Structure formats: C-alpha cells, structure tokens
Amino acid sequence: MNSLFPKTLIPSTSLSSSTRLTLTPNSLRHFKLHLPRLMSSDSSHRLFQLKLDPLTGNSEWVVIEDNDDLPDCSKEPLLATTSYLDMLNDSFRNKAFRSGIERTVTKPRHVLDIGAGTGLLSMMAARAMGLNGTVTACESYLPMAKLMRKVLHRNSMGKAISLINKRSDELEVGVDIPSRADVLVSEILDSELLGEGLIPTLQHAHDKLLVENPLTVPFRAVTYGQLVESTYLWKLHDLSGIEAKVSDGIHLVPTGSDSIIHVKSRQYPMHCDAIREEIKPVQVQVIDDGNIHAVVSWWVLQLDREGTVFYSTAPRWINSPANIGYRDWCDHWKQCVWFFRGKGMSVSQGEEVLLEATHTETSVSYNLNVQVPKTDTRQHDHNIRDFQLLLSPERIAIYGDSKWRSSVLAAVRNALQGRVNPLCVVVDDSIFLTLLAANLSKTSHVLSLFPGLREKGAQYLENVVKANSFSMDRVEVREKRKPCLTLHDTHGKKVDMLIGEPYYYANEGMLPWQNLRFWKDRTLLDPILSEDALIMPCKGILKACAMSLPDLWSSRCCLGDVEGFAHSIVNTTLGACGELPAPKEGPFLPFSIWQCGEIKELSEIFTILEFDFSKPISSCHGTAQVKFIEGGTCHGFVLWVDWIMDTDNSIVISTGPEHRYWKQGVKLLSKPVAVGINGCNSNSEYGSTIVEALFEPSSSELILKHAFL
C-alpha cells in the first residue's frame, strides 16, 4: 500500500470492454444539439467577446468586427491563452492527421473541414487532391477565421479553399456549400474527447451536410480508463476524509454532511505522467488489497479506415502498442481524472469490480460497482443536505492541507488578540477565514463580501454554523454587489480587521499577481478602515526563479512550416515565444509548473517586487540581479506570490512551484539561453541575470524585462 511506483496488478492492456468507449462517425445516435455560449450577429459578422478586469472583477463586452485587421499587435494577443499554438507545435498530431488525410483523400472530392482553425487540415486535403477537388472550411470563431484567411493567402490557398465564418449547424446545402461533402475532416476534440460538442456536430453533419457513408478523418475514437489508487488524487476531492485527520476545531465539512463541499462530477484534465510515482493501478480483476480513488482516462484516435495511423493521449506509464507510440509533452490534450466520492472504494483480493462508462452528447462519466455481500456496510454516506457547494479540486486540497490551515489559523488568532468586539471584513471568497474569525472570537462581528460565492456562501454558512460553535447573528454576508462598502453597510462602525487568503471563487486559472484584487478591494475600503485596522495578508512578495523548461518552451515556440505550410504569420496573434520581431514578445501564461514535463531550477529564488497592503494600491517597480546555481539552458522565468500573513513576517503562504495546488506565471524567453555557474564553463554561457519588473494597477499588467550577464 505504500509503494510509490505504480504497481501493476493486471497488465493495463488487458482492459475489459466495460472500461472503453468506441465512437465512429457512422454509428452515432441522435442527440440534442449542443449550443456553446457565444454572442454574435450573423448579419454584420460581428462577435462580442467578454473581457474580465482581474483587479476589479468587472467585465465588459468587446466588439470584434469582420475585417482583415486582426489586432495581433496588442499587449495581450487575443488568442494567446488558447490551445491553438500548442496544438500546432504537436508534430506527432500534425503527422498523424497528414498521413490520415493522404490515405483517405486519394482523388478529387468535396471535403468539408469543421472547426478549421488556421486551415491546416483544409490545406492538407487540398494538397492531397492536387488542388483539383473542392474544400469547404467552416470556422465559427471570428478572430480565428480572420487569421485563417491570412494563412491561406500566405500559402497561396485562398482560391483552393472556401472559408465560411459560421457554425457548421448553420450551413445549408445549396446556400453555403454547393453540395453534400464526400469527406469530413475535423478536430473538434478536447482532453475528454467529447467536450467541444463532437457528437452533436458530427451528427448534424451526417444528417445535413455529408453524403451517405462518407469518408472521415479521423475514422474512430476509443476512450480507455484505468482505475488507480493515489493519495494525491484523494486529497483533491475528499475534504471530509482529510479534515478528519486535522484537529484545529474548524469543520468545513461537519460530521454527517460529507457532501456539503465537493468537486463537480466531471472529468478533470491533468498531466498524469507528473504523478506516475504516486499512483498504483487497480485492475478490473483485483489481485491485491487497495483503495480505488479515481479513474484516469485517455483516448486513441484511428485516423484512417484501415487502422494504420493512430494518435494517443495515453500517459507514458501505460503500455501502448508499438504502432501507436507516445507523443511528446504537450498541453492541449491531457489525460482526464474522474474522482470517486469519499475515501475511495476499498477492494480486496478476489473481488470483481465493474467500471461502467456512459456518455452524453458532451461528456463521459463513470460509475464503480463491486460485487459484495448485501450485508456489507461499505456504502457512501447518503445523509446529504439539500445544499452543496462545488469547489475546484485544488481548492479542496488547500482547505484540507494541515500546514496551510495551521498557518492561517495562527495568523488570525494572533490578529484577534486584544481586540474587543472587532468588526472583521472578509473581502474575498474565503469560507475558511469566515469560520475562523467567527469561531476564534466570541465577540467579533464578521462581514463576508463573498464577491464570487454570494448567496451560495451565505447558504453554506447557515449549514455549518452549529458545528463551528457560532451563531449567524454575528455573521453577515453581503448578498448584493455594490461598488464598495460604506459606514451604512457596517452599521456606523469602522472596520478593525480586513482579511483575505486571497482567494476569488472560480478564478483559480488566473496569473498569481491577479489576486492583487485583494489590494484593490482594500483600497476601495480605505475610507471605512479604523486607524489601527489590521490588514491580512500584510504584504505580497513577487518571487521568481530562472528555469529550464524545454517541453513547455517547445510547445509555445514560434511556428515556421507546419507539415509544409507556412505558419509564421500566426505567431504574434497566438502568443508564441521565439523569433518574434522586436519589440513583440510572448505573454505571461498560468501553468502548474510541476506538470510541465522536464523542469529544472537554474537560479536561486529571488524577490522582484513587494506589495505593501497597509497602503492603498499603487505602481510598483523592482530590480534584482541573481546568479545561476546550475548550468543548463534557460527557457524563461517562473513567477509567483508569497503572501505574508502577519506583521512579524513569520507566517508565509507560498504559492511557488513546490506547492502543487497553485498555478504560477511563466514568462518564456524569445530564445533559450545557455547559462552556467558564474559563466565559467564556456564563453557562450551567462553567469547571472538582471530582472526588472513593473506592476501597473491601472492596466492590471506586470511588465518584465531582463538582461543576461
């Protein structure tokens, strides 16, 4: 049970039929059509895209018109945070689709490409037909369609391919396309396979846009599942079980209400190779005792009808057949993890386990059954309250982490010492801080803003109030969002404590410094703070480290030719790093560094900026020079925020790479740089670097400059 390396109980290639789903384009059942969340105007070819200001939480609609001037010179490239660039850098994927198309499209035909992106598959099909057939490319996302026009023009394919900026279910034969298509090429896939609406899109195409028995690339998709035992995965979803091991008096999940906080029942994309040393496969025929915590799933595409071209998203610890092989690290298609509720299913040698997989039009779900005597008492708790709060797996793991809890508890306890009848405002979405402040001081009044949770936060507190030994007459949740609090909202009393983790509900994927929204909120509340008001955290420290990130850099680097088609024109728009024309550079991107393939720290961890929350928000500037402590190739800088929770600087919550529940910000270099210890190994190596940073709150931007010495 304590083995770190995956222990194979039965070879993973011998999975039963209950652990796989097979989808072929010609064997689809009818499903209700899936409509994504878009706001557009077909008559004017205009798209409205939602833009969020991370420091205020406010959002606005940005209008994108249909013209040829794509705003790729902006400081925040429109498509930089999408997976297009990573996908185009996946050479294994590109070669597989090229081979599949060339084996399928062997003579002039009418080819329909749904979800055409940059037009790569359309151009492959046109080339395979010697430019003699007909290719119709359908791309509904206006910015991508505009970019595709440029790619087609650069490759002299504008006349060979007809581009239509519509959803495929809006196309009509005889209106948009001349006839039903003979061949369908498409790549509307996500890590789960079905999440981008694959089934309803293909069903509509077969019903309305394709001939009988059309050729398709890909031809077939098969989803595989592997039952696993993993303490790490268990911590991502079973807060009740984890909290039972903590004795701090705070009960986020009271006894008997195991499901009041849990993750949404869905598949979660994850780089499962990063936890290969921490999981133990559990097979359908159990031959060893253990606990089943989750199912890891992946899919395999068969690109051609004959079954000679494949693409797999399997983790490397799965024994894939030689004709499928393994791809390089990439981020656009990961494996998926489905959590089983509670502490996991305990299984014993000799038990028969049945894994049932079912799918809707957009998702795959799993159910685990074990053949046990009817008198067996191992059942999930069915005493579930009507109210349930859904949190992300990482947030549940943080709330269950004993070190994190003890640090926050100590900070709040120290802050409350000597304060009588304090008014404490929880400015973010922290239910944990709300419970702490109410529990540790029997005279405090707690006002929680819950800007993201809102009424869900209030409902949660009402369900856990008794278990945490306080009454709701001392806790208030502001349910209506207002620009800022006034003394009227606080009943004439000034705020004694303003606290946050900081954590903003549903914003875990943002860059670390975008949690400086806490500083912005503190500034707005400045008029109602008492003279000796305590702000927690007291400071934020922007930390950084120069790192070798070869896999991540390769997935985000500039494109040249992709399977013979020029793509350099997309680099700036897609936020590439590499040979960009000055002064353009790649954007900051949020990543869980520990999941980014091969990584290596090359410098000491250093401080760039300090944010003093005792003062209103302002611009910050900092410079640091750091020496390299390891030789290697530097691909970029990894940045994060350490939150200083007390005025003595003794309690620090770090969100750095060694803490796996937070994402860091990554700034990739335009070109990898060889570095060494003091630069002594070679004249071509650099021994140190100077890093300069500027944080500008008016634009929510962090600007980073560097020079190697």
XYZ file of C-alpha atoms in Angstrom:
709
model
C 0.000 0.000 0.000
C 2.975 2.353 0.499
C 4.655 1.714 -2.842
C 5.287 4.903 -4.803
C 5.818 3.363 -8.228
C 2.618 2.219 -9.958
C 2.112 -1.419 -9.042
C 0.573 -3.327 -11.932
C -1.982 -5.787 -10.641
C -3.021 -6.851 -14.136
C -1.382 -5.535 -17.349
C -3.228 -2.358 -18.348
C -3.551 -3.563 -21.940
C -5.976 -6.281 -20.821
C -8.854 -3.934 -20.063
C -12.347 -5.351 -20.322
C -14.970 -3.890 -22.634
C -16.580 -2.118 -19.679
C -13.582 0.227 -19.480
C -13.663 1.585 -23.017
C -15.989 3.574 -25.232
C -15.759 3.468 -29.013
C -17.231 6.166 -31.249
C -17.302 6.005 -35.031
C -18.778 8.791 -37.156
C -21.125 6.388 -38.933
C -22.623 4.869 -35.787
C -23.883 7.939 -33.950
C -27.210 8.105 -32.213
C -29.314 11.257 -32.339
C -28.655 13.783 -29.604
C -29.993 17.196 -28.741
C -27.884 19.872 -30.417
C -25.252 21.486 -28.189
C -25.027 25.299 -28.391
C -21.881 26.957 -26.991
C -22.019 30.270 -25.193
C -21.390 32.856 -27.895
C -22.902 36.220 -28.657
C -22.709 37.059 -32.332
C -24.510 38.873 -35.111
C -24.675 36.918 -38.351
C -25.930 39.841 -40.410
C -22.968 42.076 -39.639
C -20.381 39.342 -38.954
C -19.654 40.796 -35.554
C -18.579 38.963 -32.423
C -18.926 40.069 -28.809
C -16.210 38.693 -26.530
C -16.290 39.029 -22.741
C -13.224 40.718 -21.234
C -12.530 40.498 -17.481
C -10.593 43.015 -15.388
C -8.904 40.733 -12.821
C -8.261 43.531 -10.297
C -11.888 44.628 -10.068
C -13.808 41.525 -11.083
C -15.739 43.674 -13.560
C -16.283 42.535 -17.137
C -17.263 44.166 -20.402
C -18.196 43.041 -23.901
C -15.584 43.756 -26.569
C -16.806 44.024 -30.164
C -14.772 42.286 -32.862
C -15.709 43.327 -36.383
C -15.265 41.219 -39.508
C -12.369 42.902 -41.265
C -8.875 41.886 -42.208
C -7.116 43.869 -39.476
C -6.764 41.360 -36.656
C -5.394 43.173 -33.582
C -2.329 40.966 -33.200
C -0.102 43.819 -32.037
C -1.923 44.327 -28.772
C -0.154 43.800 -25.452
C -2.497 40.892 -24.791
C -2.774 38.857 -28.017
C -6.394 37.839 -28.466
C -5.689 34.129 -28.938
C -2.598 33.841 -26.717
C -4.309 31.873 -23.956
C -5.922 29.355 -26.312
C -4.524 25.930 -27.198
C -4.047 26.654 -30.919
C -0.293 27.278 -30.675
C 0.372 24.235 -28.526
C -1.659 22.116 -30.930
C 0.204 23.356 -33.988
C 3.515 22.601 -32.261
C 2.408 18.978 -31.675
C 4.333 17.349 -34.515
C 3.026 13.881 -33.638
C -0.531 15.148 -34.096
C 0.306 17.013 -37.304
C 1.986 13.987 -38.897
C -0.874 11.700 -37.880
C -3.516 13.924 -39.481
C -1.417 14.443 -42.593
C -0.952 10.700 -43.016
C -4.627 10.012 -42.296
C -5.772 12.603 -44.831
C -3.348 11.436 -47.530
C -4.504 7.828 -47.070
C -8.181 8.865 -47.201
C -8.352 11.669 -49.762
C -6.772 9.882 -52.739
C -8.688 11.567 -55.569
C -10.597 14.803 -56.199
C -13.611 15.021 -53.867
C -15.616 17.547 -51.908
C -14.012 17.852 -48.453
C -15.665 19.587 -45.509
C -13.439 20.783 -42.629
C -15.386 21.601 -39.452
C -13.572 23.720 -36.874
C -10.860 24.624 -39.360
C -8.654 26.768 -37.086
C -5.686 28.037 -39.103
C -6.766 25.878 -42.048
C -4.037 23.250 -41.666
C -6.294 20.233 -42.300
C -8.032 22.025 -45.182
C -4.696 22.715 -46.845
C -3.606 19.101 -46.300
C -6.791 17.917 -48.034
C -6.380 20.363 -50.920
C -2.773 19.288 -51.434
C -3.720 15.604 -51.315
C -6.119 16.225 -54.222
C -3.577 18.193 -56.231
C -5.762 21.321 -55.821
C -8.339 19.702 -58.132
C -11.086 18.978 -55.636
C -13.334 21.205 -53.517
C -12.549 22.121 -49.911
C -15.043 23.938 -47.696
C -13.614 25.159 -44.372
C -16.039 26.050 -41.572
C -14.710 28.169 -38.687
C -17.259 29.849 -36.405
C -14.886 31.875 -34.190
C -14.400 35.178 -35.973
C -10.840 36.012 -34.784
C -9.685 32.550 -35.874
C -11.436 32.837 -39.235
C -9.693 36.146 -39.840
C -6.350 34.586 -39.009
C -7.066 31.635 -41.291
C -7.602 33.993 -44.227
C -4.070 35.279 -43.712
C -2.633 31.755 -43.522
C -4.435 30.702 -46.712
C -3.177 33.807 -48.511
C 0.415 33.207 -47.344
C 0.249 29.657 -48.718
C -1.492 30.626 -51.991
C -4.501 28.554 -50.969
C -7.111 31.305 -50.936
C -8.737 30.159 -54.174
C -8.486 26.444 -53.426
C -10.363 26.623 -50.114
C -13.728 28.247 -49.428
C -13.804 29.667 -45.884
C -17.176 30.153 -44.204
C -17.392 32.020 -40.887
C -20.377 30.134 -39.492
C -21.185 27.292 -37.153
C -21.460 24.021 -39.033
C -25.078 23.580 -37.910
C -25.858 26.876 -39.656
C -24.617 25.666 -43.039
C -27.134 24.828 -45.749
C -26.504 22.759 -48.853
C -27.215 24.852 -51.929
C -26.757 28.078 -49.973
C -23.398 27.917 -48.177
C -21.952 24.813 -49.801
C -22.672 23.622 -53.369
C -23.411 20.000 -52.474
C -23.112 17.422 -49.756
C -19.465 16.658 -48.965
C -17.820 13.287 -49.673
C -15.183 13.620 -46.956
C -15.255 15.093 -43.445
C -12.072 16.192 -41.696
C -12.370 17.641 -38.207
C -10.553 18.032 -34.935
C -13.163 19.314 -32.523
C -11.699 17.338 -29.651
C -10.732 18.169 -26.080
C -8.977 16.193 -23.349
C -12.230 14.397 -22.537
C -12.861 13.805 -26.274
C -16.481 14.994 -26.306
C -16.356 18.355 -24.509
C -16.297 20.538 -27.631
C -19.556 19.099 -28.915
C -18.104 16.340 -31.090
C -21.197 14.113 -31.160
C -23.921 16.686 -31.986
C -21.648 18.383 -34.510
C -20.888 15.155 -36.342
C -24.496 14.026 -36.095
C -25.708 17.199 -37.762
C -23.032 16.904 -40.429
C -24.064 13.322 -41.239
C -27.729 14.295 -41.342
C -27.468 17.527 -43.338
C -24.043 18.060 -44.912
C -22.497 14.712 -45.911
C -23.256 12.015 -48.456
C -24.261 8.522 -47.385
C -21.274 6.574 -45.979
C -18.780 9.425 -46.236
C -15.060 9.121 -45.633
C -13.918 10.675 -42.360
C -10.638 11.726 -40.762
C -10.387 10.665 -38.006
C -12.237 7.405 -38.537
C -12.705 6.192 -34.957
C -12.058 7.233 -31.342
C -11.706 4.893 -28.362
C -11.661 6.051 -24.734
C -9.748 3.941 -22.206
C -9.873 4.021 -18.408
C -7.500 2.880 -15.668
C -8.610 2.545 -12.041
C -5.954 3.951 -9.718
C -5.102 4.385 -6.070
C -3.483 7.749 -5.339
C -3.240 9.725 -2.118
C -2.645 12.879 -4.133
C -5.841 12.420 -6.154
C -7.751 11.543 -2.980
C -6.726 14.853 -1.417
C -8.153 16.702 -4.408
C -11.735 15.708 -3.669
C -12.365 14.160 -0.219
C -12.306 17.149 2.133
C -14.361 15.246 4.698
C -11.847 12.415 4.925
C -8.860 14.761 5.013
C -10.397 17.071 7.605
C -10.976 14.108 9.896
C -7.199 13.963 10.337
C -6.969 17.648 11.334
C -7.710 18.802 14.881
C -7.979 22.589 14.678
C -11.642 22.876 15.677
C -12.799 24.152 12.278
C -15.277 21.959 10.443
C -15.696 22.909 6.813
C -17.457 19.572 6.383
C -19.415 18.747 9.563
C -19.956 15.131 10.565
C -22.871 13.670 8.649
C -22.635 16.220 5.835
C -19.871 14.657 3.801
C -21.108 16.072 0.513
C -21.759 19.664 1.550
C -18.460 20.560 -0.159
C -17.254 18.519 -3.087
C -15.983 18.713 -6.630
C -18.315 18.696 -9.569
C -18.874 15.227 -11.042
C -16.903 15.630 -14.231
C -13.560 14.736 -15.742
C -10.622 16.982 -14.886
C -7.768 17.376 -17.408
C -4.387 16.645 -15.832
C -0.859 15.678 -16.883
C -0.911 12.271 -15.195
C 2.686 11.481 -16.124
C 3.629 14.006 -13.431
C 2.176 11.718 -10.724
C 3.348 8.366 -12.102
C 5.397 7.730 -8.932
C 2.350 8.331 -6.726
C -0.302 6.085 -8.207
C -0.995 2.384 -8.189
C -3.124 0.941 -10.993
C -6.072 -1.177 -9.852
C -7.413 -3.548 -12.470
C -10.853 -4.943 -13.176
C -9.823 -8.263 -11.617
C -8.490 -7.305 -8.199
C -5.481 -9.359 -7.118
C -4.314 -7.124 -4.261
C -5.897 -5.100 -1.462
C -6.213 -1.365 -2.024
C -8.440 1.679 -2.415
C -9.838 2.916 -5.701
C -9.702 6.708 -5.636
C -10.147 7.664 -9.285
C -10.166 6.590 -12.892
C -7.546 8.021 -15.251
C -8.817 8.117 -18.829
C -7.355 8.869 -22.239
C -8.324 8.344 -25.846
C -6.868 6.921 -29.020
C -7.736 8.215 -32.481
C -7.663 5.922 -35.502
C -7.105 8.354 -38.356
C -7.664 6.043 -41.351
C -10.200 3.341 -42.157
C -7.543 0.619 -42.472
C -6.210 1.141 -38.952
C -2.605 2.077 -39.745
C -2.450 5.653 -38.378
C -3.102 6.429 -34.697
C -2.791 9.242 -32.181
C -2.918 8.577 -28.432
C -3.164 10.759 -25.327
C -2.179 7.864 -23.034
C 0.227 8.528 -20.145
C 3.674 7.058 -20.577
C 3.198 4.524 -17.779
C 0.572 2.772 -19.901
C 1.892 0.039 -22.171
C 0.713 1.327 -25.530
C 1.060 -0.872 -28.634
C 4.163 -0.216 -30.718
C 2.128 1.023 -33.703
C 0.600 3.793 -31.565
C 3.634 5.036 -29.648
C 3.986 8.063 -27.393
C 3.781 11.740 -28.248
C 5.998 14.494 -26.897
C 4.785 16.530 -23.914
C 2.010 18.905 -24.908
C -0.642 20.817 -23.042
C -3.617 20.944 -25.391
C -4.752 17.335 -24.791
C -4.081 15.878 -21.363
C -5.375 12.781 -19.636
C -8.542 13.134 -17.550
C -9.272 12.211 -13.948
C -12.683 11.211 -12.615
C -12.914 11.167 -8.812
C -14.945 8.600 -6.911
C -16.710 10.151 -3.933
C -15.428 9.826 -0.404
C -12.382 7.918 0.793
C -12.366 5.665 -2.226
C -13.688 2.170 -2.668
C -11.823 -0.361 -0.600
C -11.266 -3.568 -2.558
C -9.818 -6.886 -1.546
C -8.121 -9.647 -3.392
C -10.571 -11.755 -5.372
C -13.318 -9.144 -5.713
C -14.859 -8.444 -9.115
C -15.010 -4.735 -9.930
C -17.188 -3.337 -12.679
C -16.369 0.061 -14.158
C -19.354 1.421 -16.066
C -18.713 4.217 -18.553
C -21.557 6.204 -20.091
C -21.641 9.337 -22.190
C -23.953 12.188 -23.036
C -23.544 14.402 -26.087
C -20.677 16.321 -24.425
C -19.210 14.295 -21.553
C -18.160 10.878 -20.286
C -18.966 9.727 -16.747
C -18.038 6.674 -14.703
C -19.698 4.559 -12.086
C -17.941 1.992 -9.945
C -19.637 -1.118 -8.622
C -18.160 -4.008 -6.685
C -19.772 -7.392 -6.175
C -20.043 -7.659 -2.355
C -22.472 -9.329 0.054
C -25.703 -7.439 0.672
C -24.794 -7.105 4.346
C -21.620 -5.190 3.505
C -21.679 -1.781 5.159
C -19.219 -0.037 2.878
C -21.607 2.466 1.397
C -21.317 6.142 0.598
C -22.994 8.480 3.045
C -26.479 9.219 1.766
C -27.226 11.764 4.504
C -26.644 14.626 2.103
C -28.035 18.048 2.824
C -30.034 19.824 0.175
C -27.293 22.437 -0.208
C -23.962 21.576 -1.816
C -21.017 23.868 -2.528
C -18.930 22.923 -5.547
C -15.253 23.849 -5.378
C -12.285 23.068 -7.586
C -10.109 20.053 -6.709
C -7.164 22.336 -5.885
C -9.270 24.468 -3.547
C -10.493 21.374 -1.699
C -6.898 20.160 -1.337
C -5.809 23.554 0.043
C -8.630 23.573 2.573
C -7.587 20.096 3.677
C -3.867 20.845 3.928
C -2.895 20.782 7.607
C 0.147 23.061 7.194
C -1.860 25.683 5.321
C -4.681 25.541 7.874
C -2.361 25.868 10.867
C -0.585 28.845 9.283
C -3.806 30.698 8.552
C -5.244 29.809 11.966
C -2.157 31.162 13.731
C -2.301 34.391 11.739
C -5.982 35.022 12.531
C -5.595 34.068 16.206
C -2.694 36.498 16.602
C -4.616 39.233 14.807
C -7.600 38.858 17.117
C -5.598 39.051 20.352
C -6.533 42.062 22.456
C -9.407 43.103 20.226
C -12.832 43.541 21.816
C -15.949 43.380 19.656
C -13.937 43.676 16.447
C -15.578 44.178 13.078
C -13.867 41.776 10.695
C -14.437 42.025 6.944
C -13.565 39.002 4.803
C -13.027 40.708 1.482
C -12.681 37.625 -0.748
C -14.480 34.263 -1.073
C -12.788 32.506 1.836
C -15.265 30.403 3.772
C -12.368 29.176 5.910
C -11.453 32.693 7.119
C -15.096 33.428 7.839
C -15.388 30.360 10.053
C -12.065 31.132 11.748
C -12.928 34.722 12.609
C -16.336 33.743 13.997
C -15.004 30.717 15.885
C -11.880 32.211 17.461
C -13.550 35.369 18.813
C -16.892 35.068 20.541
C -17.368 38.850 20.420
C -16.428 39.515 16.813
C -18.826 40.545 14.090
C -17.876 39.105 10.711
C -18.950 40.621 7.411
C -18.099 38.422 4.407
C -18.267 40.004 0.971
C -18.095 36.723 -0.984
C -17.861 38.511 -4.374
C -17.974 35.231 -6.276
C -19.881 32.906 -3.942
C -22.500 35.483 -2.905
C -25.700 33.759 -1.768
C -24.056 30.336 -2.048
C -21.606 31.427 0.640
C -24.433 32.521 2.922
C -26.292 29.251 2.431
C -23.144 27.292 3.208
C -22.539 29.172 6.463
C -26.100 28.523 7.611
C -25.491 24.794 7.177
C -22.239 24.666 9.174
C -22.860 27.285 11.850
C -23.740 24.809 14.611
C -20.755 22.554 14.012
C -18.406 25.553 14.280
C -19.819 26.962 17.525
C -21.078 30.374 16.496
C -24.417 31.932 15.620
C -25.415 33.660 12.408
C -26.358 36.820 14.313
C -22.612 37.541 14.426
C -22.010 36.743 10.762
C -23.329 38.744 7.836
C -22.959 38.096 4.112
C -23.434 40.921 1.660
C -25.668 39.396 -0.979
C -25.975 42.379 -3.311
C -22.862 43.548 -5.086
C -22.064 47.226 -4.629
C -19.058 49.244 -5.807
C -17.784 49.417 -2.226
C -18.908 49.274 1.383
C -19.959 52.368 3.305
C -20.438 53.037 7.010
C -24.119 52.455 6.361
C -23.311 48.834 5.448
C -21.260 48.402 8.635
C -23.929 49.996 10.855
C -21.728 53.004 11.534
C -18.751 51.014 12.810
C -15.322 51.197 11.203
C -13.504 48.028 10.153
C -10.960 46.649 12.641
C -9.724 43.739 10.534
C -9.749 43.311 6.760
C -8.663 39.819 5.768
C -8.429 37.517 2.769
C -6.425 34.486 1.679
C -6.703 35.905 -1.028
C -8.991 33.601 -2.995
C -11.627 34.509 -5.566
C -14.152 31.842 -6.493
C -13.801 30.329 -9.983
C -10.637 32.357 -10.714
C -8.022 29.683 -9.940
C -6.706 29.727 -13.504
C -5.547 33.328 -13.372
C -1.986 34.628 -13.085
C -0.723 34.804 -9.457
C -0.500 38.608 -9.248
C -4.066 38.961 -10.461
C -5.045 38.011 -6.914
C -3.846 41.537 -6.089
C -7.528 42.238 -6.498
C -7.307 41.964 -2.697
C -5.164 45.135 -2.716
C -7.648 46.888 -4.974
C -10.529 45.912 -2.687
C -8.573 47.072 0.371
C -8.029 50.441 -1.339
C -11.739 50.887 -2.049
C -12.498 50.186 1.617
C -9.896 52.641 2.915
C -12.488 55.273 3.985
C -14.132 52.892 6.454
C -10.959 51.364 7.955
C -10.173 52.258 11.570
C -6.860 53.950 12.315
C -5.340 50.761 13.712
C -7.042 48.398 11.262
C -5.176 45.169 10.659
C -4.787 44.077 7.044
C -4.150 40.380 6.394
C -2.183 39.439 4.429
C 0.093 42.340 5.259
C 2.255 42.078 2.156
C 2.680 40.205 -1.068
C 6.143 39.268 -2.302
C 6.596 38.596 -6.020
C 9.131 35.767 -6.267
C 10.839 34.359 -9.334
C 13.238 31.692 -10.493
C 15.042 31.180 -13.792
C 14.246 27.707 -15.037
C 14.927 25.194 -17.760
C 11.540 24.354 -19.334
C 12.310 22.559 -22.607
C 8.935 20.850 -23.005
C 6.892 23.935 -22.243
C 9.063 26.127 -24.473
C 8.781 23.687 -27.377
C 5.004 23.714 -27.083
C 4.856 27.520 -27.149
C 7.657 28.402 -29.571
C 7.275 30.234 -32.863
C 5.968 28.320 -35.831
C 7.676 28.113 -39.187
C 6.424 25.495 -41.620
C 3.847 23.027 -40.274
C 3.831 19.919 -42.476
C 4.925 22.045 -45.409
C 2.592 25.007 -44.822
C 3.881 28.416 -43.707
C 2.512 29.462 -40.314
C 4.879 32.185 -39.113
C 2.156 34.759 -39.696
C 0.191 33.424 -36.692
C 2.994 33.665 -34.128
C 2.249 37.066 -32.604
C -1.518 36.539 -32.567
C -1.182 33.164 -30.844
C 1.287 34.492 -28.247
C 4.318 32.491 -29.373
C 7.779 32.789 -27.909
C 10.848 32.660 -30.115
C 11.925 34.707 -33.104
C 9.326 37.461 -32.798
C 10.097 40.855 -34.352
C 11.126 43.446 -31.747
C 9.575 44.749 -29.555
C 6.944 41.989 -29.591
C 7.198 39.201 -27.034
C 5.186 36.336 -25.696
C 2.649 36.893 -22.893
C 2.628 35.665 -19.310
C 0.755 32.381 -19.052
C -0.520 30.473 -15.987
C 0.804 26.932 -15.562
C 1.192 24.333 -12.849
C 4.944 24.087 -13.325
C 5.237 20.653 -11.753
C 3.065 19.295 -14.571
C 5.136 20.880 -17.363
C 7.272 17.892 -18.297
C 11.026 18.289 -17.833
C 11.846 21.167 -15.467
C 14.953 22.364 -13.624
C 15.694 25.347 -11.389
C 18.777 27.221 -12.619
C 18.902 30.172 -10.225
C 18.192 30.885 -6.625
C 14.658 32.018 -5.841
C 14.711 35.820 -5.742
C 12.399 38.693 -4.860
C 11.409 41.172 -7.580
C 8.597 43.250 -6.055
C 6.939 43.869 -2.690
C 3.303 44.913 -2.389
C 2.521 46.750 0.858
C -1.149 46.264 1.677
C -1.051 48.716 4.582
C -1.157 51.425 1.910
C -3.556 51.977 -1.000
C -2.716 50.264 -4.272
C -0.020 51.910 -6.362
C 2.501 51.188 -9.100
C 5.445 49.056 -8.012
C 8.912 48.799 -9.503
C 11.750 46.478 -8.605
C 15.080 45.175 -9.881
C 17.038 42.085 -8.903
C 20.323 40.537 -10.001
C 20.680 36.815 -9.464
C 23.421 34.310 -10.160
C 22.852 30.926 -11.691
C 23.443 27.970 -9.401
C 23.066 25.279 -12.056
C 24.263 25.006 -15.613
C 21.846 24.352 -18.420
C 19.516 26.049 -20.870
C 17.291 28.797 -19.533
C 13.912 28.943 -21.233
C 12.216 31.512 -19.041
C 11.224 32.814 -15.638
C 8.614 31.352 -13.305
C 6.872 33.844 -11.001
C 4.528 33.559 -8.047
C 3.368 35.472 -4.962
C 4.249 34.661 -1.365
C 1.611 36.090 0.969
C 2.965 37.486 4.270
C 0.158 36.942 6.743
C 1.481 38.801 9.824
C 3.425 41.970 10.637
C 6.324 39.924 12.038
C 6.877 38.280 8.621
C 6.811 34.909 10.384
C 3.781 33.349 8.696
C 4.161 32.966 4.940
C 1.819 31.253 2.486
C 3.834 30.423 -0.608
C 2.301 29.618 -3.987
C 5.585 28.560 -5.603
C 6.269 25.512 -7.819
C 6.850 23.193 -4.861
C 3.258 23.769 -3.765
C 1.191 21.813 -6.266
C -2.238 23.316 -5.627
C -1.431 26.732 -7.128
C -0.539 27.883 -10.612
C 2.480 30.038 -11.341
C 3.035 32.652 -14.035
C 5.539 31.834 -16.787
C 7.432 34.270 -18.969
C 9.205 32.373 -21.737
C 12.274 33.844 -23.402
C 12.345 34.811 -27.054
C 15.300 32.452 -27.412
C 16.731 29.856 -24.968
C 19.969 30.953 -23.300
C 22.897 28.786 -22.161
C 23.822 29.552 -18.538
C 26.404 28.273 -16.093
C 27.756 28.829 -12.610
C 29.476 32.220 -12.885
C 29.591 31.623 -16.637
C 32.929 29.886 -16.229
C 32.332 26.766 -18.302
C 32.209 28.466 -21.662
C 32.454 31.908 -23.191
C 28.968 31.364 -24.569
C 27.414 30.853 -21.125
C 25.971 33.595 -18.927
C 26.609 33.577 -15.189
C 23.836 35.871 -13.954
C 20.803 37.865 -14.988
C 19.224 41.189 -14.098
C 15.431 41.183 -13.901
C 13.341 44.345 -13.745
C 9.603 44.356 -13.082
C 6.849 46.968 -13.109
C 3.320 46.403 -11.820
C 0.767 48.876 -13.103
C -2.627 48.612 -11.336
C -4.466 50.798 -13.845
C -3.963 48.141 -16.524
C -3.619 45.109 -14.239
C -0.369 44.355 -16.049
C 3.012 43.115 -14.929
C 5.863 44.095 -17.231
C 9.101 42.109 -17.004
C 12.450 42.977 -18.563
C 15.680 41.019 -18.281
C 19.323 41.021 -19.357
C 21.822 38.170 -19.128
C 25.343 38.951 -17.898
